[in-house]
Tab-separated table of C-alpha atoms in Angstrom:
chain	number	residue	atom	x	y	z
A	59	UNK	CA	0.000	0.000	0.000
A	60	UNK	CA	1.226	3.509	-0.829
A	61	UNK	CA	0.903	6.632	1.300
A	62	UNK	CA	1.464	8.921	-1.692
A	63	UNK	CA	0.698	8.342	-5.374
A	64	UNK	CA	1.691	10.966	-7.956
A	65	UNK	CA	1.027	10.861	-11.715
A	66	UNK	CA	2.379	13.267	-14.348
A	67	UNK	CA	2.775	16.149	-11.890
A	68	UNK	CA	3.899	19.558	-13.181
A	69	UNK	CA	4.407	22.851	-11.341
A	70	UNK	CA	5.729	26.062	-12.910
A	71	UNK	CA	6.748	29.371	-11.333
A	72	UNK	CA	6.668	32.058	-14.075
A	73	UNK	CA	9.312	30.837	-16.559
A	74	UNK	CA	10.789	28.142	-14.264
A	75	UNK	CA	9.594	24.526	-14.234
A	76	UNK	CA	10.014	23.307	-10.647
A	77	UNK	CA	8.340	19.883	-11.108
A	78	UNK	CA	8.464	18.384	-14.583
A	79	UNK	CA	5.909	15.649	-15.439
A	80	UNK	CA	6.865	13.682	-12.312
A	81	UNK	CA	5.367	10.322	-11.304
A	82	UNK	CA	6.187	8.727	-7.952
A	83	UNK	CA	4.860	6.316	-5.305
A	84	UNK	CA	5.827	6.564	-1.620
A	85	UNK	CA	5.390	3.303	0.261
A	86	UNK	CA	3.561	3.141	3.578
A	87	UNK	CA	5.638	2.460	6.701
A	88	UNK	CA	8.966	3.270	5.029
A	89	UNK	CA	11.425	6.166	5.432
A	90	UNK	CA	11.849	7.649	1.970
A	91	UNK	CA	14.694	10.093	1.363
A	92	UNK	CA	14.064	12.874	-1.150
A	93	UNK	CA	17.598	13.797	-2.209
A	94	UNK	CA	18.729	16.729	-4.341
A	95	UNK	CA	20.420	20.118	-4.401
A	96	UNK	CA	18.737	23.475	-3.800
A	97	UNK	CA	16.475	24.106	-6.789
A	98	UNK	CA	16.027	20.406	-7.616
A	99	UNK	CA	12.326	20.596	-6.664
A	100	UNK	CA	12.283	18.955	-3.201
A	101	UNK	CA	10.433	21.671	-1.266
A	102	UNK	CA	7.966	22.271	-4.122
A	103	UNK	CA	7.137	18.556	-4.240
A	104	UNK	CA	6.657	18.429	-0.460
A	105	UNK	CA	4.322	21.430	-0.554
A	106	UNK	CA	2.282	19.883	-3.365
A	107	UNK	CA	1.978	16.564	-1.518
A	108	UNK	CA	0.827	18.293	1.699
A	109	UNK	CA	-1.594	20.685	-0.046
A	110	UNK	CA	0.397	23.878	0.560
A	111	UNK	CA	0.703	24.406	-3.210
A	112	UNK	CA	-1.649	23.620	-6.075
A	113	UNK	CA	-0.308	21.749	-9.134
A	114	UNK	CA	-0.577	23.070	-12.694
A	115	UNK	CA	-1.361	19.561	-13.951
A	116	UNK	CA	-1.219	15.952	-12.832
A	117	UNK	CA	-2.716	13.921	-9.973
A	118	UNK	CA	-1.776	13.540	-6.294
A	119	UNK	CA	-3.219	11.192	-3.663
A	120	UNK	CA	-1.902	11.573	-0.096
A	121	UNK	CA	-3.262	9.106	2.500
A	122	UNK	CA	-6.180	8.597	0.110
A	123	UNK	CA	-7.042	12.317	-0.064
A	124	UNK	CA	-6.630	14.858	-2.844
A	125	UNK	CA	-4.514	17.546	-1.101
A	126	UNK	CA	-5.722	20.250	-3.494
A	127	UNK	CA	-9.360	20.025	-2.328
A	128	UNK	CA	-9.282	17.920	0.876
A	129	UNK	CA	-6.519	19.698	2.808
A	130	UNK	CA	-8.666	20.122	5.959
A	131	UNK	CA	-9.179	16.338	6.174
A	132	UNK	CA	-5.508	15.650	5.459
A	133	UNK	CA	-3.953	18.155	7.900
A	134	UNK	CA	-4.633	16.248	11.183
A	135	UNK	CA	-2.897	13.152	9.755
A	136	UNK	CA	0.339	14.928	8.716
A	137	UNK	CA	3.279	16.078	10.825
A	138	UNK	CA	5.163	18.678	8.778
A	139	UNK	CA	8.547	20.098	9.804
A	140	UNK	CA	9.531	22.937	7.456
A	141	UNK	CA	13.060	24.176	6.819
A	142	UNK	CA	14.475	26.024	9.863
A	143	UNK	CA	12.362	23.670	12.031
A	144	UNK	CA	9.209	25.866	12.237
A	145	UNK	CA	9.961	27.047	15.784
A	146	UNK	CA	8.959	30.251	17.573
A	147	UNK	CA	12.357	31.498	18.676
A	148	UNK	CA	11.043	33.973	21.258
A	149	UNK	CA	9.192	31.150	23.081
A	150	UNK	CA	10.848	28.619	25.413
A	151	UNK	CA	11.170	24.918	24.648
A	152	UNK	CA	8.123	24.038	26.749
A	153	UNK	CA	6.100	26.968	25.367
A	154	UNK	CA	6.741	25.751	21.809
A	155	UNK	CA	5.520	22.274	22.782
A	156	UNK	CA	2.399	23.731	24.462
A	157	UNK	CA	1.625	25.846	21.392
A	158	UNK	CA	1.938	22.932	18.950
A	159	UNK	CA	-0.103	20.653	21.224
A	160	UNK	CA	-2.885	23.267	21.337
A	161	UNK	CA	-2.797	23.753	17.559
A	162	UNK	CA	-3.076	19.988	17.045
A	163	UNK	CA	-5.622	19.645	19.875
A	164	UNK	CA	-3.635	16.892	21.633
A	165	UNK	CA	-2.835	16.424	25.353
A	166	UNK	CA	0.127	18.198	26.983
A	167	UNK	CA	2.015	14.930	27.471
A	168	UNK	CA	5.646	15.729	26.654
A	169	UNK	CA	7.653	13.521	29.049
A	170	UNK	CA	8.624	10.840	26.492
A	171	UNK	CA	9.571	13.411	23.843
A	172	UNK	CA	11.620	15.513	26.272
A	173	UNK	CA	13.425	12.379	27.448
A	174	UNK	CA	14.198	11.144	23.938
A	175	UNK	CA	15.397	14.540	22.728
A	176	UNK	CA	17.481	15.210	25.886
A	177	UNK	CA	15.699	18.572	26.164
A	178	UNK	CA	14.334	18.036	29.676
A	179	UNK	CA	17.011	20.228	31.364
A	180	UNK	CA	16.406	23.012	28.797
A	181	UNK	CA	12.612	23.406	29.026
A	182	UNK	CA	12.831	27.070	30.086
A	183	UNK	CA	15.458	28.052	27.495
A	184	UNK	CA	14.328	30.195	24.551
A	185	UNK	CA	14.241	28.235	21.282
A	186	UNK	CA	16.344	30.975	19.677
A	187	UNK	CA	19.129	30.308	22.200
A	188	UNK	CA	19.412	26.594	21.364
A	189	UNK	CA	22.214	25.111	19.247
A	190	UNK	CA	21.401	23.910	15.728
A	191	UNK	CA	21.182	20.283	16.846
A	192	UNK	CA	18.869	21.130	19.770
A	193	UNK	CA	16.594	23.230	17.527
A	194	UNK	CA	16.444	20.264	15.185
A	195	UNK	CA	15.342	17.941	18.014
A	196	UNK	CA	12.733	20.404	19.325
A	197	UNK	CA	11.347	20.873	15.816
A	198	UNK	CA	10.987	17.105	15.472
A	199	UNK	CA	9.327	16.815	18.901
A	200	UNK	CA	6.737	19.456	17.931
A	201	UNK	CA	6.132	17.692	14.606
A	202	UNK	CA	5.605	14.279	16.269
A	203	UNK	CA	2.876	15.531	18.618
A	204	UNK	CA	-0.350	13.682	17.905
A	205	UNK	CA	1.420	10.644	16.350
A	206	UNK	CA	0.892	11.604	12.676
A	207	UNK	CA	0.372	8.917	10.006
A	208	UNK	CA	2.665	10.780	7.610
A	209	UNK	CA	5.793	12.577	8.835
A	210	UNK	CA	7.220	15.127	6.380
A	211	UNK	CA	10.652	16.620	7.159
A	212	UNK	CA	11.967	19.326	4.817
A	213	UNK	CA	15.782	19.400	5.066
A	214	UNK	CA	15.882	18.784	8.843
A	215	UNK	CA	19.644	18.174	8.729
A	216	UNK	CA	20.752	21.216	6.712
A	217	UNK	CA	23.699	23.004	8.325
A	218	UNK	CA	24.044	20.556	11.222
A	219	UNK	CA	26.952	18.222	11.901
A	220	UNK	CA	27.058	14.430	11.253
A	221	UNK	CA	26.458	13.546	14.920
A	222	UNK	CA	23.246	15.601	15.045
A	223	UNK	CA	22.177	14.112	11.709
A	224	UNK	CA	22.627	10.544	12.982
A	225	UNK	CA	20.919	11.372	16.275
A	226	UNK	CA	17.909	12.732	14.400
A	227	UNK	CA	17.557	9.598	12.263
A	228	UNK	CA	17.779	7.396	15.373
A	229	UNK	CA	15.109	9.534	17.086
A	230	UNK	CA	12.787	9.257	14.104
A	231	UNK	CA	13.153	5.477	13.945
A	232	UNK	CA	12.715	5.123	17.733
A	233	UNK	CA	9.709	7.426	18.079
A	234	UNK	CA	7.479	6.563	15.099
A	235	UNK	CA	5.257	3.502	15.000
A	236	UNK	CA	5.781	0.816	12.300
A	237	UNK	CA	2.846	2.091	10.218
A	238	UNK	CA	4.129	5.694	9.985
A	239	UNK	CA	5.437	6.868	6.619
A	240	UNK	CA	8.324	9.341	6.587
A	241	UNK	CA	9.344	11.640	3.718
A	242	UNK	CA	12.709	13.233	4.516
A	243	UNK	CA	14.329	15.702	2.121
A	244	UNK	CA	18.057	16.389	2.152
A	245	UNK	CA	20.877	17.880	0.101
A	246	UNK	CA	23.390	15.426	1.637
A	247	UNK	CA	24.020	12.451	-0.658
A	248	UNK	CA	25.915	10.728	2.167
A	249	UNK	CA	22.587	10.370	4.019
A	250	UNK	CA	21.157	8.143	1.270
A	251	UNK	CA	22.021	4.870	3.006
A	252	UNK	CA	20.087	5.934	6.121
A	253	UNK	CA	16.800	5.625	4.174
A	254	UNK	CA	14.739	2.576	3.207
A	255	UNK	CA	14.158	4.160	-0.204
A	256	UNK	CA	16.182	6.891	-1.930
A	257	UNK	CA	14.483	9.195	-4.447
A	258	UNK	CA	16.985	11.450	-6.214
A	259	UNK	CA	15.615	14.613	-7.848
A	260	UNK	CA	17.317	16.752	-10.485
A	261	UNK	CA	15.658	19.655	-12.318
A	262	UNK	CA	12.201	18.615	-11.105
A	263	UNK	CA	12.487	15.008	-12.292
A	264	UNK	CA	13.191	11.672	-10.590
A	265	UNK	CA	16.541	10.299	-11.775
A	266	UNK	CA	16.683	7.414	-9.272
A	267	UNK	CA	14.059	5.683	-7.131
A	268	UNK	CA	14.924	2.577	-5.157
A	269	UNK	CA	16.986	0.963	-2.430
A	270	UNK	CA	20.192	3.029	-2.072
A	271	UNK	CA	22.264	-0.173	-1.690
A	272	UNK	CA	21.087	-1.335	-5.123
A	273	UNK	CA	22.701	1.731	-6.709
A	274	UNK	CA	25.926	1.546	-4.657
A	275	UNK	CA	27.143	-0.049	-1.436
A	276	UNK	CA	28.984	3.009	-0.077
A	277	UNK	CA	28.234	6.748	0.163
A	278	UNK	CA	31.200	7.699	-2.062
A	279	UNK	CA	30.139	5.292	-4.818
A	280	UNK	CA	26.533	6.451	-4.489
A	281	UNK	CA	27.698	10.009	-5.212
A	282	UNK	CA	29.597	8.838	-8.302
A	283	UNK	CA	26.542	6.931	-9.580
A	284	UNK	CA	24.307	9.999	-9.104
A	285	UNK	CA	26.832	12.097	-11.036
A	286	UNK	CA	26.588	9.546	-13.886
A	287	UNK	CA	22.769	9.800	-13.802
A	288	UNK	CA	23.061	13.615	-13.995
A	289	UNK	CA	25.133	13.377	-17.169
A	290	UNK	CA	28.601	12.903	-15.703
A	291	UNK	CA	31.391	15.227	-14.664
A	292	UNK	CA	34.561	15.778	-16.649
A	293	UNK	CA	37.378	17.360	-14.694
A	294	UNK	CA	39.009	20.110	-16.736
A	295	UNK	CA	41.848	22.553	-16.212
A	296	UNK	CA	40.756	25.363	-13.845
A	297	UNK	CA	40.864	28.670	-15.740
A	298	UNK	CA	40.378	30.388	-12.366
A	299	UNK	CA	43.645	28.923	-11.069
A	300	UNK	CA	45.384	29.438	-14.420
A	301	UNK	CA	44.695	33.183	-14.252
A	302	UNK	CA	45.892	33.507	-10.644
A	303	UNK	CA	49.222	35.315	-10.155
A	304	UNK	CA	51.235	33.580	-7.386
A	305	UNK	CA	52.741	35.583	-4.505
A	306	UNK	CA	56.390	35.101	-3.590
A	307	UNK	CA	57.071	34.819	0.135
A	308	UNK	CA	59.636	33.382	2.507
A	309	UNK	CA	57.095	33.188	5.370
A	310	UNK	CA	56.687	29.592	6.549
A	311	UNK	CA	53.265	30.079	8.208
A	312	UNK	CA	51.165	32.201	5.839
A	313	UNK	CA	48.205	31.773	8.226
A	314	UNK	CA	48.962	31.468	11.928
A	315	UNK	CA	46.836	31.285	15.061
A	316	UNK	CA	48.739	31.999	18.270
A	317	UNK	CA	46.935	30.956	21.500
A	318	UNK	CA	43.731	32.470	20.125
A	319	UNK	CA	40.907	32.632	22.691
A	320	UNK	CA	37.406	34.078	22.840
A	321	UNK	CA	35.766	34.211	26.256
A	322	UNK	CA	32.265	35.372	27.130
A	323	UNK	CA	31.297	36.280	30.684
A	324	UNK	CA	27.891	36.140	32.362
A	325	UNK	CA	26.655	36.711	35.924
A	326	UNK	CA	24.643	34.032	37.711
A	327	UNK	CA	23.724	34.201	41.429
A	328	UNK	CA	26.170	37.082	41.840
A	329	UNK	CA	29.106	35.125	40.366
A	330	UNK	CA	30.777	35.679	37.032
A	331	UNK	CA	30.781	32.582	34.843
A	332	UNK	CA	33.229	32.424	31.948
A	333	UNK	CA	32.393	30.525	28.789
A	334	UNK	CA	35.105	29.831	26.220
A	335	UNK	CA	33.838	29.820	22.621
A	336	UNK	CA	37.453	29.231	21.516
A	337	UNK	CA	40.257	28.147	23.840
A	338	UNK	CA	44.013	28.106	23.130
A	339	UNK	CA	43.641	27.761	19.367
A	340	UNK	CA	47.138	27.457	17.882
A	341	UNK	CA	48.038	26.298	14.377
A	342	UNK	CA	50.279	27.073	11.400
A	343	UNK	CA	49.049	26.791	7.801
A	344	UNK	CA	51.744	26.731	5.152
A	345	UNK	CA	51.681	28.308	1.688
A	346	UNK	CA	49.533	26.282	-0.722
A	347	UNK	CA	47.991	24.142	2.028
A	348	UNK	CA	44.258	23.361	2.313
A	349	UNK	CA	43.444	23.341	6.032
A	350	UNK	CA	39.991	22.165	7.136
A	351	UNK	CA	38.177	23.231	10.302
A	352	UNK	CA	35.659	20.538	11.229
A	353	UNK	CA	33.455	20.181	14.269
A	354	UNK	CA	29.896	19.953	15.583
A	355	UNK	CA	27.602	22.977	15.652
A	356	UNK	CA	28.684	25.332	18.427
A	357	UNK	CA	32.224	23.915	18.542
A	358	UNK	CA	33.826	27.311	17.873
A	359	UNK	CA	34.595	27.095	14.135
A	360	UNK	CA	32.735	30.265	13.115
A	361	UNK	CA	34.135	32.220	16.084
A	362	UNK	CA	37.663	31.177	15.087
A	363	UNK	CA	36.941	32.211	11.520
A	364	UNK	CA	35.690	35.629	12.577
A	365	UNK	CA	38.718	36.263	14.768
A	366	UNK	CA	41.106	35.174	12.011
A	367	UNK	CA	39.383	37.604	9.625
A	368	UNK	CA	39.455	40.458	12.128
A	369	UNK	CA	35.639	40.490	12.380
A	370	UNK	CA	35.712	39.572	16.096
A	371	UNK	CA	38.283	40.705	18.661
A	372	UNK	CA	40.075	37.909	20.537
A	373	UNK	CA	39.960	37.907	24.348
A	374	UNK	CA	43.613	36.875	24.242
A	375	UNK	CA	46.138	35.626	21.730
A	376	UNK	CA	46.317	36.747	18.121
A	377	UNK	CA	46.557	35.606	14.512
A	378	UNK	CA	48.835	36.548	11.631
A	379	UNK	CA	48.117	36.609	7.896
A	380	UNK	CA	51.240	36.737	5.705
A	381	UNK	CA	53.115	37.819	8.829
A	382	UNK	CA	50.803	40.774	9.630
A	383	UNK	CA	49.198	40.723	13.072
A	384	UNK	CA	45.385	41.017	12.851
A	385	UNK	CA	45.304	43.147	16.030
A	386	UNK	CA	48.341	45.376	15.502
A	387	UNK	CA	48.030	45.734	11.722
A	388	UNK	CA	44.472	44.740	10.766
A	389	UNK	CA	44.270	46.524	7.390
A	390	UNK	CA	47.460	44.985	5.996
A	391	UNK	CA	46.488	41.574	7.394
A	392	UNK	CA	43.036	41.696	5.745
A	393	UNK	CA	44.438	42.964	2.429
A	394	UNK	CA	46.013	39.509	1.992
A	395	UNK	CA	42.719	37.719	2.494
A	396	UNK	CA	39.819	36.742	0.243
A	397	UNK	CA	36.774	35.780	2.341
A	398	UNK	CA	33.796	33.749	1.129
A	399	UNK	CA	31.186	33.789	3.882
A	400	UNK	CA	28.349	31.354	4.582
A	401	UNK	CA	25.346	32.134	2.358
A	402	UNK	CA	27.538	34.386	0.203
A	403	UNK	CA	28.166	38.070	1.010
A	404	UNK	CA	26.644	39.370	-2.223
A	405	UNK	CA	24.431	42.415	-2.754
A	406	UNK	CA	21.218	41.012	-4.202
A	407	UNK	CA	20.012	44.226	-5.813
A	408	UNK	CA	23.333	44.731	-7.645
A	409	UNK	CA	24.153	43.035	-10.934
A	410	UNK	CA	27.015	40.567	-11.349
A	411	UNK	CA	29.228	43.320	-12.766
A	412	UNK	CA	28.239	45.806	-10.037
A	413	UNK	CA	29.081	43.271	-7.301
A	414	UNK	CA	32.513	42.733	-8.845
A	415	UNK	CA	33.083	46.496	-9.122
A	416	UNK	CA	32.031	46.998	-5.496
A	417	UNK	CA	34.368	44.280	-4.154
A	418	UNK	CA	37.225	45.473	-6.353
A	419	UNK	CA	36.906	48.909	-4.688
A	420	UNK	CA	36.404	47.418	-1.209
A	421	UNK	CA	39.573	45.346	-1.546
A	422	UNK	CA	41.538	48.454	-2.538
A	423	UNK	CA	42.206	47.899	-6.240
A	424	UNK	CA	43.317	51.204	-7.783
A	425	UNK	CA	40.602	52.947	-9.829
A	426	UNK	CA	42.764	52.866	-12.976
A	427	UNK	CA	43.143	49.057	-12.674
A	428	UNK	CA	39.609	48.275	-11.542
A	429	UNK	CA	37.817	48.078	-14.913
A	430	UNK	CA	40.528	45.876	-16.434
A	431	UNK	CA	40.420	43.467	-13.451
A	432	UNK	CA	36.601	43.226	-13.521
A	433	UNK	CA	36.723	42.383	-17.250
A	434	UNK	CA	39.340	39.689	-16.601
A	435	UNK	CA	37.221	38.117	-13.851
A	436	UNK	CA	34.060	38.197	-16.023
A	437	UNK	CA	35.912	36.328	-18.787
A	438	UNK	CA	37.682	33.818	-16.541
A	439	UNK	CA	34.543	32.929	-14.532
A	440	UNK	CA	32.267	32.814	-17.587
A	441	UNK	CA	29.977	35.670	-16.516
A	442	UNK	CA	29.671	37.380	-19.936
A	443	UNK	CA	26.068	36.282	-20.561
A	444	UNK	CA	24.831	37.055	-17.023
A	445	UNK	CA	26.847	40.156	-16.081
A	446	UNK	CA	23.756	42.424	-16.122
A	447	UNK	CA	21.585	40.055	-14.046
A	448	UNK	CA	20.921	40.876	-10.385
A	449	UNK	CA	22.767	38.489	-8.108
A	450	UNK	CA	19.558	37.668	-6.169
A	451	UNK	CA	18.082	36.211	-9.387
A	452	UNK	CA	20.994	33.857	-10.068
A	453	UNK	CA	20.809	30.060	-9.539
A	454	UNK	CA	22.671	28.908	-6.428
A	455	UNK	CA	25.646	27.544	-8.376
A	456	UNK	CA	26.224	30.927	-10.041
A	457	UNK	CA	25.842	32.754	-6.705
A	458	UNK	CA	28.570	30.497	-5.331
A	459	UNK	CA	30.768	31.178	-8.357
A	460	UNK	CA	30.209	34.955	-8.105
A	461	UNK	CA	30.990	34.928	-4.381
A	462	UNK	CA	34.260	33.157	-5.081
A	463	UNK	CA	35.057	35.634	-7.880
A	464	UNK	CA	34.512	38.559	-5.473
A	465	UNK	CA	36.828	36.918	-2.915
A	466	UNK	CA	39.562	36.412	-5.536
A	467	UNK	CA	39.247	39.715	-7.405
A	468	UNK	CA	42.295	41.263	-5.666
A	469	UNK	CA	44.439	38.154	-6.250
A	470	UNK	CA	44.915	37.374	-2.507
A	471	UNK	CA	47.493	34.844	-1.245
A	472	UNK	CA	44.991	33.538	1.355
A	473	UNK	CA	41.408	32.341	0.879
A	474	UNK	CA	38.922	31.697	3.722
A	475	UNK	CA	35.874	29.606	2.763
A	476	UNK	CA	33.059	29.195	5.316
A	477	UNK	CA	30.811	26.257	4.283
A	478	UNK	CA	31.082	27.350	0.644
A	479	UNK	CA	29.247	24.449	-1.034
A	480	UNK	CA	26.178	24.149	1.209
A	481	UNK	CA	23.091	23.375	-0.878
A	482	UNK	CA	24.636	23.165	-4.362
A	483	UNK	CA	24.395	20.037	-6.505
A	484	UNK	CA	27.071	17.369	-6.462
A	485	UNK	CA	28.523	18.270	-9.886
A	486	UNK	CA	28.848	21.942	-8.908
A	487	UNK	CA	30.584	20.835	-5.680
A	488	UNK	CA	33.058	18.714	-7.649
A	489	UNK	CA	33.749	21.640	-9.992
A	490	UNK	CA	34.207	24.035	-7.062
A	491	UNK	CA	36.734	21.736	-5.381
A	492	UNK	CA	38.598	21.377	-8.665
A	493	UNK	CA	39.143	25.162	-8.543
A	494	UNK	CA	40.117	25.052	-4.850
A	495	UNK	CA	42.716	22.290	-5.210
A	496	UNK	CA	44.074	23.958	-8.365
A	497	UNK	CA	44.430	27.306	-6.564
A	498	UNK	CA	46.277	25.570	-3.726
A	499	UNK	CA	48.744	24.158	-6.257
A	500	UNK	CA	49.389	27.744	-7.409
A	501	UNK	CA	50.339	28.649	-3.818
A	502	UNK	CA	47.051	29.963	-2.370
A	503	UNK	CA	46.674	29.115	1.338
A	504	UNK	CA	43.125	27.948	2.035
A	505	UNK	CA	41.195	27.667	5.320
A	506	UNK	CA	37.809	25.959	4.883
A	507	UNK	CA	34.902	24.776	7.035
A	508	UNK	CA	32.392	22.189	5.833
A	509	UNK	CA	29.694	19.796	7.057
A	510	UNK	CA	30.209	17.534	4.015
A	511	UNK	CA	32.524	14.859	5.349
A	512	UNK	CA	33.560	13.702	1.871
A	513	UNK	CA	34.938	17.217	1.265
A	514	UNK	CA	37.287	16.792	4.210
A	515	UNK	CA	39.227	14.307	2.061
A	516	UNK	CA	40.342	17.219	-0.168
A	517	UNK	CA	42.133	18.871	2.766
A	518	UNK	CA	45.870	18.453	3.318
A	519	UNK	CA	45.307	18.691	7.076
A	520	UNK	CA	42.290	18.965	9.363
A	521	UNK	CA	41.728	20.461	12.804
A	522	UNK	CA	38.804	18.771	14.535
A	523	UNK	CA	37.129	21.225	16.903
A	524	UNK	CA	35.027	20.390	19.939
A	525	UNK	CA	33.900	22.694	22.743
A	526	UNK	CA	36.200	25.463	21.548
A	527	UNK	CA	39.381	23.371	21.392
A	528	UNK	CA	41.237	21.380	18.739
A	529	UNK	CA	40.961	17.739	19.841
A	530	UNK	CA	42.846	16.302	16.841
A	531	UNK	CA	45.003	17.739	14.046
A	532	UNK	CA	46.415	15.792	11.098
A	533	UNK	CA	45.925	14.573	7.557
A	534	UNK	CA	42.632	12.798	6.728
A	535	UNK	CA	44.592	9.512	6.699
A	536	UNK	CA	46.111	10.279	10.127
A	537	UNK	CA	42.717	10.994	11.676
A	538	UNK	CA	41.087	7.911	10.130
A	539	UNK	CA	43.928	5.774	11.499
A	540	UNK	CA	43.582	7.368	14.936
A	541	UNK	CA	39.835	6.636	14.984
A	542	UNK	CA	40.261	3.200	13.342
A	543	UNK	CA	37.622	4.219	10.796
A	544	UNK	CA	37.209	3.815	7.029
A	545	UNK	CA	35.662	7.207	6.258
A	546	UNK	CA	35.659	10.763	7.575
A	547	UNK	CA	32.087	10.684	8.893
A	548	UNK	CA	32.822	7.719	11.195
A	549	UNK	CA	36.151	9.353	12.106
A	550	UNK	CA	34.399	12.609	13.067
A	551	UNK	CA	31.853	10.807	15.258
A	552	UNK	CA	34.342	8.461	16.969
A	553	UNK	CA	36.849	11.186	17.849
A	554	UNK	CA	34.128	13.500	19.210
A	555	UNK	CA	32.678	10.701	21.353
A	556	UNK	CA	36.126	9.731	22.653
A	557	UNK	CA	36.710	13.360	23.610
A	558	UNK	CA	33.372	13.438	25.453
A	559	UNK	CA	34.410	10.400	27.526
A	560	UNK	CA	37.701	12.049	28.441
């Protein structure tokens, strides 16, 4: 028996086809993963299935109802967790649970959920003050109230670390009854083997539907098979790296953290309590090295990044970029840095060309050289046909490419990348890392954070962060050997858990 049956479904938004003549069956009592990049059609499909959007053509049956005209009958049977977990951040944990229970007209019986989610000690904490993993668990708890027949989770694991992702899957399997159907969307291909059925979407169409193990036994092979289904990826010479002009330097540590600390103080019962976001962070990154910062949410990665960039002042210690101290000589230190922030620091109302012109000026390129450099970047990055488009209207892959172009426009010797590939499709990720590794070979020093564990394999060395401190530093092979693990995801989880025991 099927919980959802879809035939020849199409949904357009102005000139964009989000769902393209799609047919699909979702089996009752199974956890089905809906896998694809941003823009593949996952959220649109979920909203059509739950009656939040109306189709242009085609048929949908959800739990035997037509969601287009029988939404009021369908609603009580569905638990829907939207992206960003659907929480009220100015309410406490317990207030969120009360609100959802009242909306669903179910009893205020939260003991089992609070126990399973480990949220019992945090009932009076505002939802907005929770870590990403805790928000994720609270969102799931609110969604499970009333024991829905059909649980729909829209990217519940986006932006959270592998431990939180595994914890969430375990919670779902432990808390639902055997008859409950789960539809779980994700951009992480490495989650495929967690599902009973994997449905891979690309450009609004199903390109694979079946048991993930039938496509490939391991996560890495699964990714390669999906790339084949998407038309394949041919690695080519990086024009971005080819156009880069290397910097000559005798400095051994082009990026250096020296006992870097960030401490926050708070008063409780008349006593000052100190909390270290980052504690005694010391490392040396050599010219042309790709250095990865990995760690769970709240481990201190972003705080370290901000201090290294000069965006946050350290409580103690310092950092040096190309030998320039970020505290004593911040302007010269930052002039050596290209920074690509999470979610891309672009100006949406400006065109591609205008963004490049703005960043060229911001990074201090002389006016007489600016136009020539912008033209070079437009040609090298392939922006000629889109240079007059507003950046907010670009597909995610082009936003990523433009953000990287802005970071490289002043030809910096150092590049900081903060979760740069989040949400983009697997081929775009491969292409992006081709540019990164090629730039490193030209001598660019690269510091990168990521939640994609397969991307950690591209790094020359990795610093694994937990509770503000580096608990392990080494090559991917070193860390896998230390954890006695075959892949970086298992390595990450084992080393974090060993640190917790200590």
